[in-house]
């Protein structure tokens, strides 16, 4: 049985990507939560991960004595033995990998100003961010462009027709857009709703909301949980 180490569901966008991928494709795994206490080198979070291996971050996928870190590396490892991680067509697969690589290394303004917070509703903060942060507006415009091209070329309902890692990769983005109520065009709004309706994403959202584990260092816009 594969073992997947994740952080708090309410806050951990990278954990969400791999969990949603595996859950949506029916890949069996044992889940292990490593609770965020802080990200300092001597934190319990870092210590717990260092005892296993990797880079001291989540997610971690453990397959017997093999430890795999980084979401893209995990996706590629799962692709070796499970259908559906990437599109079947080689050209679509290359395009999907390009989108995920851009998500992996880009959109820093959106990630910085709109940290993942699934159980919160932060529309007021979102309006301020949208008004004051041109880089966030640019990130959202680029995301809408990427989504629009993929949906138009492959006909939906998801980015490359059927579910793939590309949709799992952008699932936390959909959550950010929802939490902060950022403006979107009609096509992007409809795609967000389809992602939120996926069984895996709905399950993650439900479990994230049920955590009730307020972490102040993850909450730039609230002093306490509501």
CSV table of C-alpha atoms in Angstrom, one decimal:
chain,number,residue,atom,x,y,z
A,1,UNK,CA,0.0,0.0,0.0
A,2,UNK,CA,1.3,3.4,-0.9
A,3,UNK,CA,1.6,5.9,1.9
A,4,UNK,CA,0.9,9.6,1.3
A,5,UNK,CA,2.1,12.2,3.9
A,6,UNK,CA,0.2,15.5,3.7
A,7,UNK,CA,-0.2,18.7,5.7
A,8,UNK,CA,-3.3,20.3,7.0
A,9,UNK,CA,-6.0,20.0,4.4
A,10,UNK,CA,-7.3,23.6,5.0
A,11,UNK,CA,-3.9,25.1,4.1
A,12,UNK,CA,-1.7,22.7,2.1
A,13,UNK,CA,-2.2,23.3,-1.6
A,14,UNK,CA,0.6,21.0,-2.6
A,15,UNK,CA,-0.8,18.1,-0.6
A,16,UNK,CA,-4.2,18.7,-2.2
A,17,UNK,CA,-2.8,18.2,-5.7
A,18,UNK,CA,-1.4,14.7,-5.1
A,19,UNK,CA,-4.3,13.6,-2.8
A,20,UNK,CA,-6.9,14.7,-5.4
A,21,UNK,CA,-5.1,13.0,-8.2
A,22,UNK,CA,-4.8,9.7,-6.4
A,23,UNK,CA,-8.4,9.8,-5.0
A,24,UNK,CA,-10.0,10.7,-8.3
A,25,UNK,CA,-8.1,8.0,-10.1
A,26,UNK,CA,-8.9,5.4,-7.4
A,27,UNK,CA,-5.2,4.8,-6.6
A,28,UNK,CA,-5.2,3.3,-3.1
A,29,UNK,CA,-3.1,4.9,-0.4
A,30,UNK,CA,-2.7,5.2,3.3
A,31,UNK,CA,-3.0,8.8,4.4
A,32,UNK,CA,-0.7,10.3,7.1
A,33,UNK,CA,-1.3,13.8,8.3
A,34,UNK,CA,1.8,15.8,9.4
A,35,UNK,CA,0.3,18.7,11.2
A,36,UNK,CA,1.6,22.2,10.6
A,37,UNK,CA,3.1,23.7,13.8
A,38,UNK,CA,5.6,25.9,12.0
A,39,UNK,CA,8.1,25.6,9.2
A,40,UNK,CA,11.2,26.4,11.3
A,41,UNK,CA,14.0,23.8,11.0
A,42,UNK,CA,13.4,22.6,14.6
A,43,UNK,CA,9.6,22.3,14.2
A,44,UNK,CA,7.9,19.0,14.8
A,45,UNK,CA,6.6,19.2,11.2
A,46,UNK,CA,10.1,19.4,9.8
A,47,UNK,CA,11.4,16.8,12.2
A,48,UNK,CA,8.7,14.3,11.4
A,49,UNK,CA,9.4,14.6,7.7
A,50,UNK,CA,13.2,14.5,8.0
A,51,UNK,CA,12.9,11.1,9.8
A,52,UNK,CA,11.3,9.8,6.6
A,53,UNK,CA,13.3,11.6,3.9
A,54,UNK,CA,12.8,14.1,1.1
A,55,UNK,CA,13.1,17.9,1.3
A,56,UNK,CA,11.2,18.5,4.5
A,57,UNK,CA,8.0,19.4,2.7
A,58,UNK,CA,4.7,17.8,1.9
A,59,UNK,CA,3.5,15.8,0.1
A,60,UNK,CA,5.7,12.8,0.4
A,61,UNK,CA,4.8,9.5,-1.3
A,62,UNK,CA,6.3,6.4,0.3
A,63,UNK,CA,6.3,3.1,-1.7
A,64,UNK,CA,8.0,0.5,0.5
A,65,UNK,CA,11.6,1.8,0.9
A,66,UNK,CA,11.2,4.4,-1.8
A,67,UNK,CA,10.5,8.0,-0.8
A,68,UNK,CA,9.3,10.4,-3.5
A,69,UNK,CA,8.9,14.1,-3.0
A,70,UNK,CA,7.8,17.0,-5.2
A,71,UNK,CA,4.3,16.8,-6.7
A,72,UNK,CA,5.6,16.6,-10.3
A,73,UNK,CA,7.9,13.7,-9.4
A,74,UNK,CA,5.1,11.9,-7.6
A,75,UNK,CA,2.8,12.4,-10.7
A,76,UNK,CA,5.4,11.0,-13.0
A,77,UNK,CA,6.0,8.0,-10.7
A,78,UNK,CA,2.2,7.2,-10.6
A,79,UNK,CA,2.0,7.6,-14.4
A,80,UNK,CA,4.4,4.6,-14.7
A,81,UNK,CA,1.8,2.3,-13.3
A,82,UNK,CA,-1.7,4.0,-13.5
A,83,UNK,CA,-3.7,5.2,-16.4
A,84,UNK,CA,-5.2,8.7,-16.4
A,85,UNK,CA,-2.5,10.7,-14.7
A,86,UNK,CA,-1.7,12.4,-18.0
A,87,UNK,CA,-3.7,12.5,-21.3
A,88,UNK,CA,-3.3,9.5,-23.6
A,89,UNK,CA,-2.4,11.6,-26.6
A,90,UNK,CA,1.3,12.6,-26.7
A,91,UNK,CA,0.7,16.1,-27.8
A,92,UNK,CA,-1.9,16.7,-25.2
A,93,UNK,CA,0.3,15.1,-22.6
A,94,UNK,CA,3.1,17.5,-23.5
A,95,UNK,CA,0.7,20.4,-23.2
A,96,UNK,CA,-0.6,19.2,-19.9
A,97,UNK,CA,2.9,18.9,-18.5
A,98,UNK,CA,3.7,22.4,-19.7
A,99,UNK,CA,0.6,23.8,-17.9
A,100,UNK,CA,1.5,22.0,-14.7
A,101,UNK,CA,5.2,23.1,-14.9
A,102,UNK,CA,4.1,26.7,-15.2
A,103,UNK,CA,1.8,26.3,-12.2
A,104,UNK,CA,4.6,24.6,-10.3
A,105,UNK,CA,7.1,27.4,-10.8
A,106,UNK,CA,4.9,30.5,-11.4
A,107,UNK,CA,1.9,32.5,-10.2
A,108,UNK,CA,3.9,33.7,-7.2
A,109,UNK,CA,1.7,36.8,-6.7
A,110,UNK,CA,-1.5,34.8,-6.5
A,111,UNK,CA,0.1,32.2,-4.1
A,112,UNK,CA,1.6,34.9,-1.9
A,113,UNK,CA,-1.4,37.2,-1.6
A,114,UNK,CA,-4.1,34.5,-1.6
A,115,UNK,CA,-2.9,31.6,0.5
A,116,UNK,CA,-5.0,28.5,0.4
A,117,UNK,CA,-7.7,28.7,3.1
A,118,UNK,CA,-10.6,26.4,2.2
A,119,UNK,CA,-12.9,26.9,5.2
A,120,UNK,CA,-12.7,30.7,5.1
A,121,UNK,CA,-14.7,33.2,3.0
A,122,UNK,CA,-12.4,36.2,2.3
A,123,UNK,CA,-14.2,38.2,-0.4
A,124,UNK,CA,-13.5,41.5,1.3
A,125,UNK,CA,-9.8,40.7,1.4
A,126,UNK,CA,-10.1,39.5,-2.2
A,127,UNK,CA,-11.5,42.9,-3.3
A,128,UNK,CA,-8.6,44.7,-1.7
A,129,UNK,CA,-6.0,42.3,-3.2
A,130,UNK,CA,-7.6,42.7,-6.7
A,131,UNK,CA,-7.6,46.5,-6.5
A,132,UNK,CA,-4.1,46.8,-5.1
A,133,UNK,CA,-2.1,44.0,-6.6
A,134,UNK,CA,-1.5,44.2,-10.4
A,135,UNK,CA,0.6,41.1,-10.3
A,136,UNK,CA,-2.4,39.1,-9.0
A,137,UNK,CA,-4.6,40.4,-11.8
A,138,UNK,CA,-1.9,39.4,-14.3
A,139,UNK,CA,-1.7,35.9,-12.8
A,140,UNK,CA,-5.4,35.4,-13.0
A,141,UNK,CA,-5.4,36.7,-16.6
A,142,UNK,CA,-2.7,34.2,-17.5
A,143,UNK,CA,-4.6,31.3,-15.8
A,144,UNK,CA,-7.8,32.2,-17.7
A,145,UNK,CA,-5.8,32.2,-20.9
A,146,UNK,CA,-4.3,28.8,-20.3
A,147,UNK,CA,-7.6,27.3,-19.2
A,148,UNK,CA,-9.5,28.8,-22.1
A,149,UNK,CA,-7.0,27.5,-24.7
A,150,UNK,CA,-7.1,24.0,-23.3
A,151,UNK,CA,-10.9,23.8,-22.9
A,152,UNK,CA,-11.4,25.1,-26.4
A,153,UNK,CA,-8.9,22.7,-28.0
A,154,UNK,CA,-10.1,19.6,-26.1
A,155,UNK,CA,-13.8,20.3,-25.7
A,156,UNK,CA,-14.0,20.0,-21.9
A,157,UNK,CA,-15.5,19.4,-19.5
A,158,UNK,CA,-12.0,19.4,-17.9
A,159,UNK,CA,-8.8,20.9,-19.3
A,160,UNK,CA,-7.9,17.9,-21.5
A,161,UNK,CA,-11.3,16.4,-21.8
A,162,UNK,CA,-11.1,13.7,-19.1
A,163,UNK,CA,-9.6,14.3,-15.7
A,164,UNK,CA,-5.8,14.4,-15.5
A,165,UNK,CA,-3.1,15.7,-13.2
A,166,UNK,CA,-3.6,19.1,-14.9
A,167,UNK,CA,-7.0,19.4,-13.2
A,168,UNK,CA,-5.6,18.2,-9.9
A,169,UNK,CA,-2.7,20.7,-10.2
A,170,UNK,CA,-5.1,23.6,-10.7
A,171,UNK,CA,-7.6,22.5,-8.0
A,172,UNK,CA,-6.0,24.6,-5.3
A,173,UNK,CA,-6.1,27.6,-7.7
A,174,UNK,CA,-9.8,27.0,-8.1
A,175,UNK,CA,-10.1,27.0,-4.3
A,176,UNK,CA,-8.2,30.3,-4.0
A,177,UNK,CA,-10.4,32.0,-6.7
A,178,UNK,CA,-13.4,30.8,-4.7
A,179,UNK,CA,-12.2,31.8,-1.2
A,180,UNK,CA,-11.2,35.3,-2.3
A,181,UNK,CA,-14.0,35.7,-4.8
A,182,UNK,CA,-11.7,37.0,-7.5
A,183,UNK,CA,-13.3,38.1,-10.8
A,184,UNK,CA,-13.4,35.6,-13.6
A,185,UNK,CA,-14.9,35.3,-17.0
A,186,UNK,CA,-17.8,32.9,-17.7
A,187,UNK,CA,-15.7,30.0,-19.1
A,188,UNK,CA,-13.3,30.1,-16.1
A,189,UNK,CA,-16.1,30.3,-13.6
A,190,UNK,CA,-17.8,27.3,-15.1
A,191,UNK,CA,-14.5,25.3,-15.1
A,192,UNK,CA,-14.0,26.2,-11.4
A,193,UNK,CA,-17.4,24.9,-10.6
A,194,UNK,CA,-16.7,21.6,-12.5
A,195,UNK,CA,-13.5,21.1,-10.5
A,196,UNK,CA,-15.2,21.8,-7.2
A,197,UNK,CA,-17.8,19.2,-8.1
A,198,UNK,CA,-15.3,16.4,-8.6
A,199,UNK,CA,-15.8,13.8,-5.9
A,200,UNK,CA,-12.1,14.0,-4.8
A,201,UNK,CA,-12.2,17.8,-4.5
A,202,UNK,CA,-15.5,17.7,-2.7
A,203,UNK,CA,-14.1,15.2,-0.2
A,204,UNK,CA,-11.0,17.3,0.4
A,205,UNK,CA,-13.1,20.4,1.0
A,206,UNK,CA,-15.4,18.6,3.4
A,207,UNK,CA,-12.4,17.2,5.4
A,208,UNK,CA,-10.6,20.6,5.3
A,209,UNK,CA,-13.6,22.3,6.7
A,210,UNK,CA,-14.0,19.8,9.5
A,211,UNK,CA,-10.4,20.1,10.7
A,212,UNK,CA,-11.0,23.2,12.9
A,213,UNK,CA,-7.2,23.5,13.3
A,214,UNK,CA,-6.6,27.3,13.2
A,215,UNK,CA,-2.9,28.0,12.3
A,216,UNK,CA,-2.2,31.7,12.9
A,217,UNK,CA,0.9,31.8,10.7
A,218,UNK,CA,-1.2,30.6,7.7
A,219,UNK,CA,-3.9,33.3,8.3
A,220,UNK,CA,-2.7,36.7,7.2
A,221,UNK,CA,-6.3,38.0,7.0
A,222,UNK,CA,-7.9,36.7,10.2
A,223,UNK,CA,-7.0,36.8,13.9
A,224,UNK,CA,-8.9,33.7,14.8
A,225,UNK,CA,-11.1,31.1,13.2
A,226,UNK,CA,-14.8,32.0,12.8
